[in-house]
Amino acid sequence: MIATESDMDDCTGMMAFWADIDADYVLKYQRWHNCEHIPERVSIPGFVEGRRYRALDDRPHFLMFYDTHTTSVLSSDAYMVALNKPTPWTREALTHFRNPTRDIFSRLAVVGRPGTFAAPYITSLRFDLPHKEAEAIYARRWVEAASEADNVERVRLYKADAAIGNMGTSERKVHGGGPGKQAYLVLIEESLPPSEAQSPIHRADSAMGGDTNRLSEECNRYWLEIAHRKEDKQ
């Protein structure tokens, strides 16, 4: 039995990793990530799904993320062992990461439900907010409004966990990445390419009267390369 939609909907933790990959290593990177790394990570207790998306313009820029039952899974002994004992293939692959950003997140809000299949397109919106009141508005009004765009399957809002994200590991020493400068992440899962559909970001911003309060904003759009969900043997 494969992990169910309910399992996916209950996941409140996430590790997300943005990186460019050396152009001459992309195929080897994909082989490593598909055949070793995602299965290895998803097999760790508390991990449910791993995905990789590529920039919509096909640059060698990738978003990799793992959904976990809780954020605490991402500081568990089992995960720390994996991070501190990378395989030879992992050590090699990580030397080809450029401009890496790796963050640990806790989910603040979600509208929509995961589908039978992983979303073919996703928008990643990273930003800061000036005050706690703005966070509450995003968790209620903005996420709801974004989800109403015709092409949107699910909208998730996360906040970075700096304590876990800043932990030093053997893998981090190789790739050199760390937490990003923004505290918030929105993931918008879409059924159509963003260029062919109504913009959920524009719709949500308009619902707030254009007063978004977002600082240090970074927005990227991606298409799905691979997704692995854990088999439930219970």
PDB file of C-alpha atoms in Angstrom:
ATOM      1  CA  MET A   1       0.000   0.000   0.000  1.00  0.00           C
ATOM      2  CA  ILE A   2       1.360   3.413  -0.991  1.00  0.00           C
ATOM      3  CA  ALA A   3       1.348   6.414   1.361  1.00  0.00           C
ATOM      4  CA  THR A   4      -2.145   7.865   1.213  1.00  0.00           C
ATOM      5  CA  GLU A   5      -3.360  11.388   0.517  1.00  0.00           C
ATOM      6  CA  SER A   6      -4.201  11.628   4.222  1.00  0.00           C
ATOM      7  CA  ASP A   7      -0.590  10.775   5.104  1.00  0.00           C
ATOM      8  CA  MET A   8       0.614  13.557   2.826  1.00  0.00           C
ATOM      9  CA  ASP A   9      -1.915  16.049   4.180  1.00  0.00           C
ATOM     10  CA  ASP A  10      -0.728  15.391   7.745  1.00  0.00           C
ATOM     11  CA  CYS A  11       2.892  16.296   6.982  1.00  0.00           C
ATOM     12  CA  THR A  12       3.892  19.507   8.769  1.00  0.00           C
ATOM     13  CA  GLY A  13       7.671  19.354   8.363  1.00  0.00           C
ATOM     14  CA  MET A  14       9.753  20.035   5.275  1.00  0.00           C
ATOM     15  CA  MET A  15      13.358  20.168   4.166  1.00  0.00           C
ATOM     16  CA  ALA A  16      13.738  22.264   1.020  1.00  0.00           C
ATOM     17  CA  PHE A  17      16.941  22.685  -0.969  1.00  0.00           C
ATOM     18  CA  TRP A  18      17.526  25.058  -3.876  1.00  0.00           C
ATOM     19  CA  ALA A  19      20.698  24.699  -5.938  1.00  0.00           C
ATOM     20  CA  ASP A  20      22.273  25.127  -9.340  1.00  0.00           C
ATOM     21  CA  ILE A  21      24.095  22.059 -10.641  1.00  0.00           C
ATOM     22  CA  ASP A  22      27.198  22.127 -12.813  1.00  0.00           C
ATOM     23  CA  ALA A  23      25.903  21.844 -16.381  1.00  0.00           C
ATOM     24  CA  ASP A  24      28.227  18.981 -17.285  1.00  0.00           C
ATOM     25  CA  TYR A  25      27.109  17.003 -14.217  1.00  0.00           C
ATOM     26  CA  VAL A  26      23.313  17.321 -14.505  1.00  0.00           C
ATOM     27  CA  LEU A  27      22.666  13.824 -15.877  1.00  0.00           C
ATOM     28  CA  LYS A  28      24.878  12.217 -13.220  1.00  0.00           C
ATOM     29  CA  TYR A  29      23.183  14.364 -10.570  1.00  0.00           C
ATOM     30  CA  GLN A  30      19.743  13.202 -11.719  1.00  0.00           C
ATOM     31  CA  ARG A  31      20.848   9.564 -11.703  1.00  0.00           C
ATOM     32  CA  TRP A  32      22.253   9.900  -8.167  1.00  0.00           C
ATOM     33  CA  HIS A  33      19.191  11.727  -6.870  1.00  0.00           C
ATOM     34  CA  ASN A  34      16.694   9.349  -8.522  1.00  0.00           C
ATOM     35  CA  CYS A  35      18.431   6.060  -7.831  1.00  0.00           C
ATOM     36  CA  GLU A  36      20.116   6.551  -4.466  1.00  0.00           C
ATOM     37  CA  HIS A  37      19.452   9.760  -2.610  1.00  0.00           C
ATOM     38  CA  ILE A  38      15.666  10.193  -2.646  1.00  0.00           C
ATOM     39  CA  PRO A  39      14.992   6.501  -1.850  1.00  0.00           C
ATOM     40  CA  GLU A  40      17.570   6.646   0.950  1.00  0.00           C
ATOM     41  CA  ARG A  41      16.017   9.740   2.491  1.00  0.00           C
ATOM     42  CA  VAL A  42      12.389   8.658   2.125  1.00  0.00           C
ATOM     43  CA  SER A  43      13.246   5.384   3.882  1.00  0.00           C
ATOM     44  CA  ILE A  44      14.127   7.315   7.072  1.00  0.00           C
ATOM     45  CA  PRO A  45      11.392   7.091   9.745  1.00  0.00           C
ATOM     46  CA  GLY A  46       9.076  10.085   9.568  1.00  0.00           C
ATOM     47  CA  PHE A  47       9.862  10.914   5.932  1.00  0.00           C
ATOM     48  CA  VAL A  48       6.881  10.498   3.603  1.00  0.00           C
ATOM     49  CA  GLU A  49       7.745  11.907   0.175  1.00  0.00           C
ATOM     50  CA  GLY A  50      10.654  13.381  -1.756  1.00  0.00           C
ATOM     51  CA  ARG A  51      10.400  15.423  -4.943  1.00  0.00           C
ATOM     52  CA  ARG A  52      12.673  17.230  -7.367  1.00  0.00           C
ATOM     53  CA  TYR A  53      11.609  20.065  -9.647  1.00  0.00           C
ATOM     54  CA  ARG A  54      13.600  21.824 -12.378  1.00  0.00           C
ATOM     55  CA  ALA A  55      13.413  25.510 -13.320  1.00  0.00           C
ATOM     56  CA  LEU A  56      10.703  26.093 -15.910  1.00  0.00           C
ATOM     57  CA  ASP A  57      13.205  27.576 -18.381  1.00  0.00           C
ATOM     58  CA  ASP A  58      15.310  24.377 -18.102  1.00  0.00           C
ATOM     59  CA  ARG A  59      18.290  26.078 -16.518  1.00  0.00           C
ATOM     60  CA  PRO A  60      20.259  23.597 -14.365  1.00  0.00           C
ATOM     61  CA  HIS A  61      18.518  25.037 -11.278  1.00  0.00           C
ATOM     62  CA  PHE A  62      16.587  22.661  -9.046  1.00  0.00           C
ATOM     63  CA  LEU A  63      14.245  22.604  -6.059  1.00  0.00           C
ATOM     64  CA  MET A  64      14.430  19.438  -3.972  1.00  0.00           C
ATOM     65  CA  PHE A  65      12.202  18.863  -0.967  1.00  0.00           C
ATOM     66  CA  TYR A  66      11.050  16.220   1.486  1.00  0.00           C
ATOM     67  CA  ASP A  67       7.759  16.129   3.367  1.00  0.00           C
ATOM     68  CA  THR A  68       7.998  14.767   6.909  1.00  0.00           C
ATOM     69  CA  HIS A  69       5.359  13.993   9.516  1.00  0.00           C
ATOM     70  CA  THR A  70       6.734  16.729  11.807  1.00  0.00           C
ATOM     71  CA  THR A  71       9.619  19.184  11.813  1.00  0.00           C
ATOM     72  CA  SER A  72      11.278  17.240  14.644  1.00  0.00           C
ATOM     73  CA  VAL A  73      11.912  14.363  12.208  1.00  0.00           C
ATOM     74  CA  LEU A  74      14.497  16.643  10.579  1.00  0.00           C
ATOM     75  CA  SER A  75      16.617  16.652  13.736  1.00  0.00           C
ATOM     76  CA  SER A  76      16.061  12.972  14.562  1.00  0.00           C
ATOM     77  CA  ASP A  77      18.928  10.600  15.277  1.00  0.00           C
ATOM     78  CA  ALA A  78      18.185   8.596  12.128  1.00  0.00           C
ATOM     79  CA  TYR A  79      18.362  11.655   9.894  1.00  0.00           C
ATOM     80  CA  MET A  80      21.479  12.984  11.610  1.00  0.00           C
ATOM     81  CA  VAL A  81      23.230   9.660  10.996  1.00  0.00           C
ATOM     82  CA  ALA A  82      22.429   9.944   7.286  1.00  0.00           C
ATOM     83  CA  LEU A  83      23.633  13.561   7.127  1.00  0.00           C
ATOM     84  CA  ASN A  84      26.875  12.751   8.901  1.00  0.00           C
ATOM     85  CA  LYS A  85      27.674   9.559   6.975  1.00  0.00           C
ATOM     86  CA  PRO A  86      27.117  10.479   3.322  1.00  0.00           C
ATOM     87  CA  THR A  87      27.715   7.760   0.761  1.00  0.00           C
ATOM     88  CA  PRO A  88      30.620   8.126  -1.677  1.00  0.00           C
ATOM     89  CA  TRP A  89      28.138   8.942  -4.451  1.00  0.00           C
ATOM     90  CA  THR A  90      26.548  11.653  -2.294  1.00  0.00           C
ATOM     91  CA  ARG A  91      29.937  13.180  -1.495  1.00  0.00           C
ATOM     92  CA  GLU A  92      30.743  13.347  -5.192  1.00  0.00           C
ATOM     93  CA  ALA A  93      27.359  14.782  -6.199  1.00  0.00           C
ATOM     94  CA  LEU A  94      27.375  17.509  -3.551  1.00  0.00           C
ATOM     95  CA  THR A  95      30.647  18.937  -4.888  1.00  0.00           C
ATOM     96  CA  HIS A  96      28.712  19.933  -8.028  1.00  0.00           C
ATOM     97  CA  PHE A  97      26.109  22.045  -6.162  1.00  0.00           C
ATOM     98  CA  ARG A  98      26.363  25.804  -6.741  1.00  0.00           C
ATOM     99  CA  ASN A  99      24.567  28.619  -4.866  1.00  0.00           C
ATOM    100  CA  PRO A 100      22.963  26.135  -2.451  1.00  0.00           C
ATOM    101  CA  THR A 101      20.254  27.098   0.023  1.00  0.00           C
ATOM    102  CA  ARG A 102      18.902  24.524   2.461  1.00  0.00           C
ATOM    103  CA  ASP A 103      16.125  25.266   4.930  1.00  0.00           C
ATOM    104  CA  ILE A 104      14.017  23.383   7.455  1.00  0.00           C
ATOM    105  CA  PHE A 105      10.387  24.469   7.670  1.00  0.00           C
ATOM    106  CA  SER A 106       7.262  24.058   9.791  1.00  0.00           C
ATOM    107  CA  ARG A 107       3.900  24.378   8.092  1.00  0.00           C
ATOM    108  CA  LEU A 108       1.716  27.290   9.150  1.00  0.00           C
ATOM    109  CA  ALA A 109      -1.218  26.864   6.775  1.00  0.00           C
ATOM    110  CA  VAL A 110      -2.479  24.750   3.885  1.00  0.00           C
ATOM    111  CA  VAL A 111      -5.461  25.001   1.539  1.00  0.00           C
ATOM    112  CA  GLY A 112      -6.254  22.167  -0.844  1.00  0.00           C
ATOM    113  CA  ARG A 113      -5.291  18.529  -0.677  1.00  0.00           C
ATOM    114  CA  PRO A 114      -2.494  16.501  -2.259  1.00  0.00           C
ATOM    115  CA  GLY A 115      -3.560  14.715  -5.408  1.00  0.00           C
ATOM    116  CA  THR A 116      -3.073  11.112  -6.425  1.00  0.00           C
ATOM    117  CA  PHE A 117       0.007  12.274  -8.323  1.00  0.00           C
ATOM    118  CA  ALA A 118       2.558  14.934  -7.434  1.00  0.00           C
ATOM    119  CA  ALA A 119       1.793  18.337  -8.942  1.00  0.00           C
ATOM    120  CA  PRO A 120       3.453  18.718 -12.376  1.00  0.00           C
ATOM    121  CA  TYR A 121       4.277  22.377 -11.724  1.00  0.00           C
ATOM    122  CA  ILE A 122       5.161  24.302  -8.599  1.00  0.00           C
ATOM    123  CA  THR A 123       5.868  27.904  -7.681  1.00  0.00           C
ATOM    124  CA  SER A 124       8.284  28.656  -4.846  1.00  0.00           C
ATOM    125  CA  LEU A 125       7.852  32.063  -3.208  1.00  0.00           C
ATOM    126  CA  ARG A 126      10.330  32.983  -0.468  1.00  0.00           C
ATOM    127  CA  PHE A 127      10.029  36.201   1.509  1.00  0.00           C
ATOM    128  CA  ASP A 128      10.201  37.976   4.845  1.00  0.00           C
ATOM    129  CA  LEU A 129       7.427  39.823   6.665  1.00  0.00           C
ATOM    130  CA  PRO A 130       7.783  42.907   8.859  1.00  0.00           C
ATOM    131  CA  HIS A 131       5.650  41.743  11.801  1.00  0.00           C
ATOM    132  CA  LYS A 132       3.690  38.838  13.287  1.00  0.00           C
ATOM    133  CA  GLU A 133       0.348  40.344  12.281  1.00  0.00           C
ATOM    134  CA  ALA A 134       1.315  40.020   8.623  1.00  0.00           C
ATOM    135  CA  GLU A 135       2.056  36.324   9.157  1.00  0.00           C
ATOM    136  CA  ALA A 136      -1.473  35.746  10.414  1.00  0.00           C
ATOM    137  CA  ILE A 137      -2.929  37.514   7.371  1.00  0.00           C
ATOM    138  CA  TYR A 138      -0.919  35.333   5.019  1.00  0.00           C
ATOM    139  CA  ALA A 139      -1.916  32.179   6.881  1.00  0.00           C
ATOM    140  CA  ARG A 140      -5.586  33.068   6.460  1.00  0.00           C
ATOM    141  CA  ARG A 141      -6.464  35.414   3.598  1.00  0.00           C
ATOM    142  CA  TRP A 142      -3.504  35.138   1.233  1.00  0.00           C
ATOM    143  CA  VAL A 143      -3.257  31.335   1.122  1.00  0.00           C
ATOM    144  CA  GLU A 144      -7.015  31.001   0.682  1.00  0.00           C
ATOM    145  CA  ALA A 145      -7.113  33.551  -2.149  1.00  0.00           C
ATOM    146  CA  ALA A 146      -4.173  31.951  -3.969  1.00  0.00           C
ATOM    147  CA  SER A 147      -5.872  28.559  -3.815  1.00  0.00           C
ATOM    148  CA  GLU A 148      -8.879  29.917  -5.721  1.00  0.00           C
ATOM    149  CA  ALA A 149      -6.952  30.259  -8.991  1.00  0.00           C
ATOM    150  CA  ASP A 150      -8.262  27.705 -11.492  1.00  0.00           C
ATOM    151  CA  ASN A 151      -4.999  25.826 -11.972  1.00  0.00           C
ATOM    152  CA  VAL A 152      -4.065  25.507  -8.289  1.00  0.00           C
ATOM    153  CA  GLU A 153      -4.202  22.150  -6.521  1.00  0.00           C
ATOM    154  CA  ARG A 154      -2.759  23.127  -3.150  1.00  0.00           C
ATOM    155  CA  VAL A 155      -1.109  26.112  -1.432  1.00  0.00           C
ATOM    156  CA  ARG A 156       1.184  25.676   1.561  1.00  0.00           C
ATOM    157  CA  LEU A 157       2.748  28.313   3.816  1.00  0.00           C
ATOM    158  CA  TYR A 158       5.844  27.495   5.880  1.00  0.00           C
ATOM    159  CA  LYS A 159       8.126  29.241   8.334  1.00  0.00           C
ATOM    160  CA  ALA A 160      11.810  28.393   8.661  1.00  0.00           C
ATOM    161  CA  ASP A 161      13.098  26.682  11.795  1.00  0.00           C
ATOM    162  CA  ALA A 162      16.473  28.372  12.237  1.00  0.00           C
ATOM    163  CA  ALA A 163      17.598  26.160  15.121  1.00  0.00           C
ATOM    164  CA  ILE A 164      17.366  22.958  13.089  1.00  0.00           C
ATOM    165  CA  GLY A 165      18.349  24.582   9.812  1.00  0.00           C
ATOM    166  CA  ASN A 166      21.645  25.865  11.200  1.00  0.00           C
ATOM    167  CA  MET A 167      22.856  22.499  12.494  1.00  0.00           C
ATOM    168  CA  GLY A 168      26.283  21.571  11.145  1.00  0.00           C
ATOM    169  CA  THR A 169      26.677  18.204   9.391  1.00  0.00           C
ATOM    170  CA  SER A 170      29.184  16.384   7.220  1.00  0.00           C
ATOM    171  CA  GLU A 171      27.020  16.919   4.148  1.00  0.00           C
ATOM    172  CA  ARG A 172      26.840  20.645   4.801  1.00  0.00           C
ATOM    173  CA  LYS A 173      30.628  20.816   4.905  1.00  0.00           C
ATOM    174  CA  VAL A 174      30.690  19.412   1.371  1.00  0.00           C
ATOM    175  CA  HIS A 175      27.977  21.501  -0.319  1.00  0.00           C
ATOM    176  CA  GLY A 176      28.538  24.620   1.777  1.00  0.00           C
ATOM    177  CA  GLY A 177      24.878  25.627   1.827  1.00  0.00           C
ATOM    178  CA  GLY A 178      22.825  26.878   4.738  1.00  0.00           C
ATOM    179  CA  PRO A 179      19.525  28.572   5.506  1.00  0.00           C
ATOM    180  CA  GLY A 180      18.279  31.297   3.199  1.00  0.00           C
ATOM    181  CA  LYS A 181      17.781  34.898   4.207  1.00  0.00           C
ATOM    182  CA  GLN A 182      13.980  34.645   4.124  1.00  0.00           C
ATOM    183  CA  ALA A 183      11.850  33.226   6.918  1.00  0.00           C
ATOM    184  CA  TYR A 184       8.765  32.283   4.889  1.00  0.00           C
ATOM    185  CA  LEU A 185       8.068  29.910   2.023  1.00  0.00           C
ATOM    186  CA  VAL A 186       4.912  29.462  -0.027  1.00  0.00           C
ATOM    187  CA  LEU A 187       4.626  26.440  -2.309  1.00  0.00           C
ATOM    188  CA  ILE A 188       1.871  26.640  -4.918  1.00  0.00           C
ATOM    189  CA  GLU A 189       1.148  23.313  -6.597  1.00  0.00           C
ATOM    190  CA  GLU A 190      -0.313  23.753 -10.074  1.00  0.00           C
ATOM    191  CA  SER A 191      -1.799  21.596 -12.831  1.00  0.00           C
ATOM    192  CA  LEU A 192      -0.785  23.913 -15.683  1.00  0.00           C
ATOM    193  CA  PRO A 193       2.394  25.839 -16.479  1.00  0.00           C
ATOM    194  CA  PRO A 194       2.250  29.239 -14.765  1.00  0.00           C
ATOM    195  CA  SER A 195       2.570  30.945 -18.167  1.00  0.00           C
ATOM    196  CA  GLU A 196      -0.678  29.324 -19.341  1.00  0.00           C
ATOM    197  CA  ALA A 197      -2.869  29.938 -16.321  1.00  0.00           C
ATOM    198  CA  GLN A 198      -4.155  32.603 -13.981  1.00  0.00           C
ATOM    199  CA  SER A 199      -1.465  33.780 -11.563  1.00  0.00           C
ATOM    200  CA  PRO A 200      -2.339  32.648  -8.026  1.00  0.00           C
ATOM    201  CA  ILE A 201       0.159  35.151  -6.608  1.00  0.00           C
ATOM    202  CA  HIS A 202      -1.468  38.047  -8.440  1.00  0.00           C
ATOM    203  CA  ARG A 203      -4.910  36.849  -7.350  1.00  0.00           C
ATOM    204  CA  ALA A 204      -3.862  36.617  -3.690  1.00  0.00           C
ATOM    205  CA  ASP A 205      -2.067  39.973  -3.753  1.00  0.00           C
ATOM    206  CA  SER A 206      -5.150  41.607  -5.261  1.00  0.00           C
ATOM    207  CA  ALA A 207      -7.314  40.117  -2.511  1.00  0.00           C
ATOM    208  CA  MET A 208      -5.103  41.964  -0.025  1.00  0.00           C
ATOM    209  CA  GLY A 209      -5.466  45.224  -1.910  1.00  0.00           C
ATOM    210  CA  GLY A 210      -1.922  44.979  -3.235  1.00  0.00           C
ATOM    211  CA  ASP A 211      -0.438  45.637   0.218  1.00  0.00           C
ATOM    212  CA  THR A 212       1.619  42.440   0.417  1.00  0.00           C
ATOM    213  CA  ASN A 213       4.253  43.488   3.007  1.00  0.00           C
ATOM    214  CA  ARG A 214       6.701  41.006   1.424  1.00  0.00           C
ATOM    215  CA  LEU A 215      10.404  41.733   1.861  1.00  0.00           C
ATOM    216  CA  SER A 216      13.452  40.108   0.171  1.00  0.00           C
ATOM    217  CA  GLU A 217      11.127  38.282  -2.194  1.00  0.00           C
ATOM    218  CA  GLU A 218      12.350  35.474  -4.467  1.00  0.00           C
ATOM    219  CA  CYS A 219       9.957  33.692  -6.807  1.00  0.00           C
ATOM    220  CA  ASN A 220      10.814  30.705  -9.004  1.00  0.00           C
ATOM    221  CA  ARG A 221       8.695  28.342 -11.083  1.00  0.00           C
ATOM    222  CA  TYR A 222       9.457  24.704 -11.758  1.00  0.00           C
ATOM    223  CA  TRP A 223       8.304  21.525 -13.484  1.00  0.00           C
ATOM    224  CA  LEU A 224       8.362  18.092 -11.870  1.00  0.00           C
ATOM    225  CA  GLU A 225      11.199  15.656 -12.603  1.00  0.00           C
ATOM    226  CA  ILE A 226      10.595  12.964  -9.984  1.00  0.00           C
ATOM    227  CA  ALA A 227       8.580  12.151  -6.860  1.00  0.00           C
ATOM    228  CA  HIS A 228       8.952   9.188  -4.482  1.00  0.00           C
ATOM    229  CA  ARG A 229       6.393   8.356  -1.807  1.00  0.00           C
ATOM    230  CA  LYS A 230       7.114   5.856   0.930  1.00  0.00           C
ATOM    231  CA  GLU A 231       5.378   2.507   0.853  1.00  0.00           C
ATOM    232  CA  ASP A 232       3.224   1.958   3.930  1.00  0.00           C
ATOM    233  CA  LYS A 233       3.844  -1.620   5.092  1.00  0.00           C
ATOM    234  CA  GLN A 234       1.499  -1.442   8.056  1.00  0.00           C
TER     235      GLN A 234
END
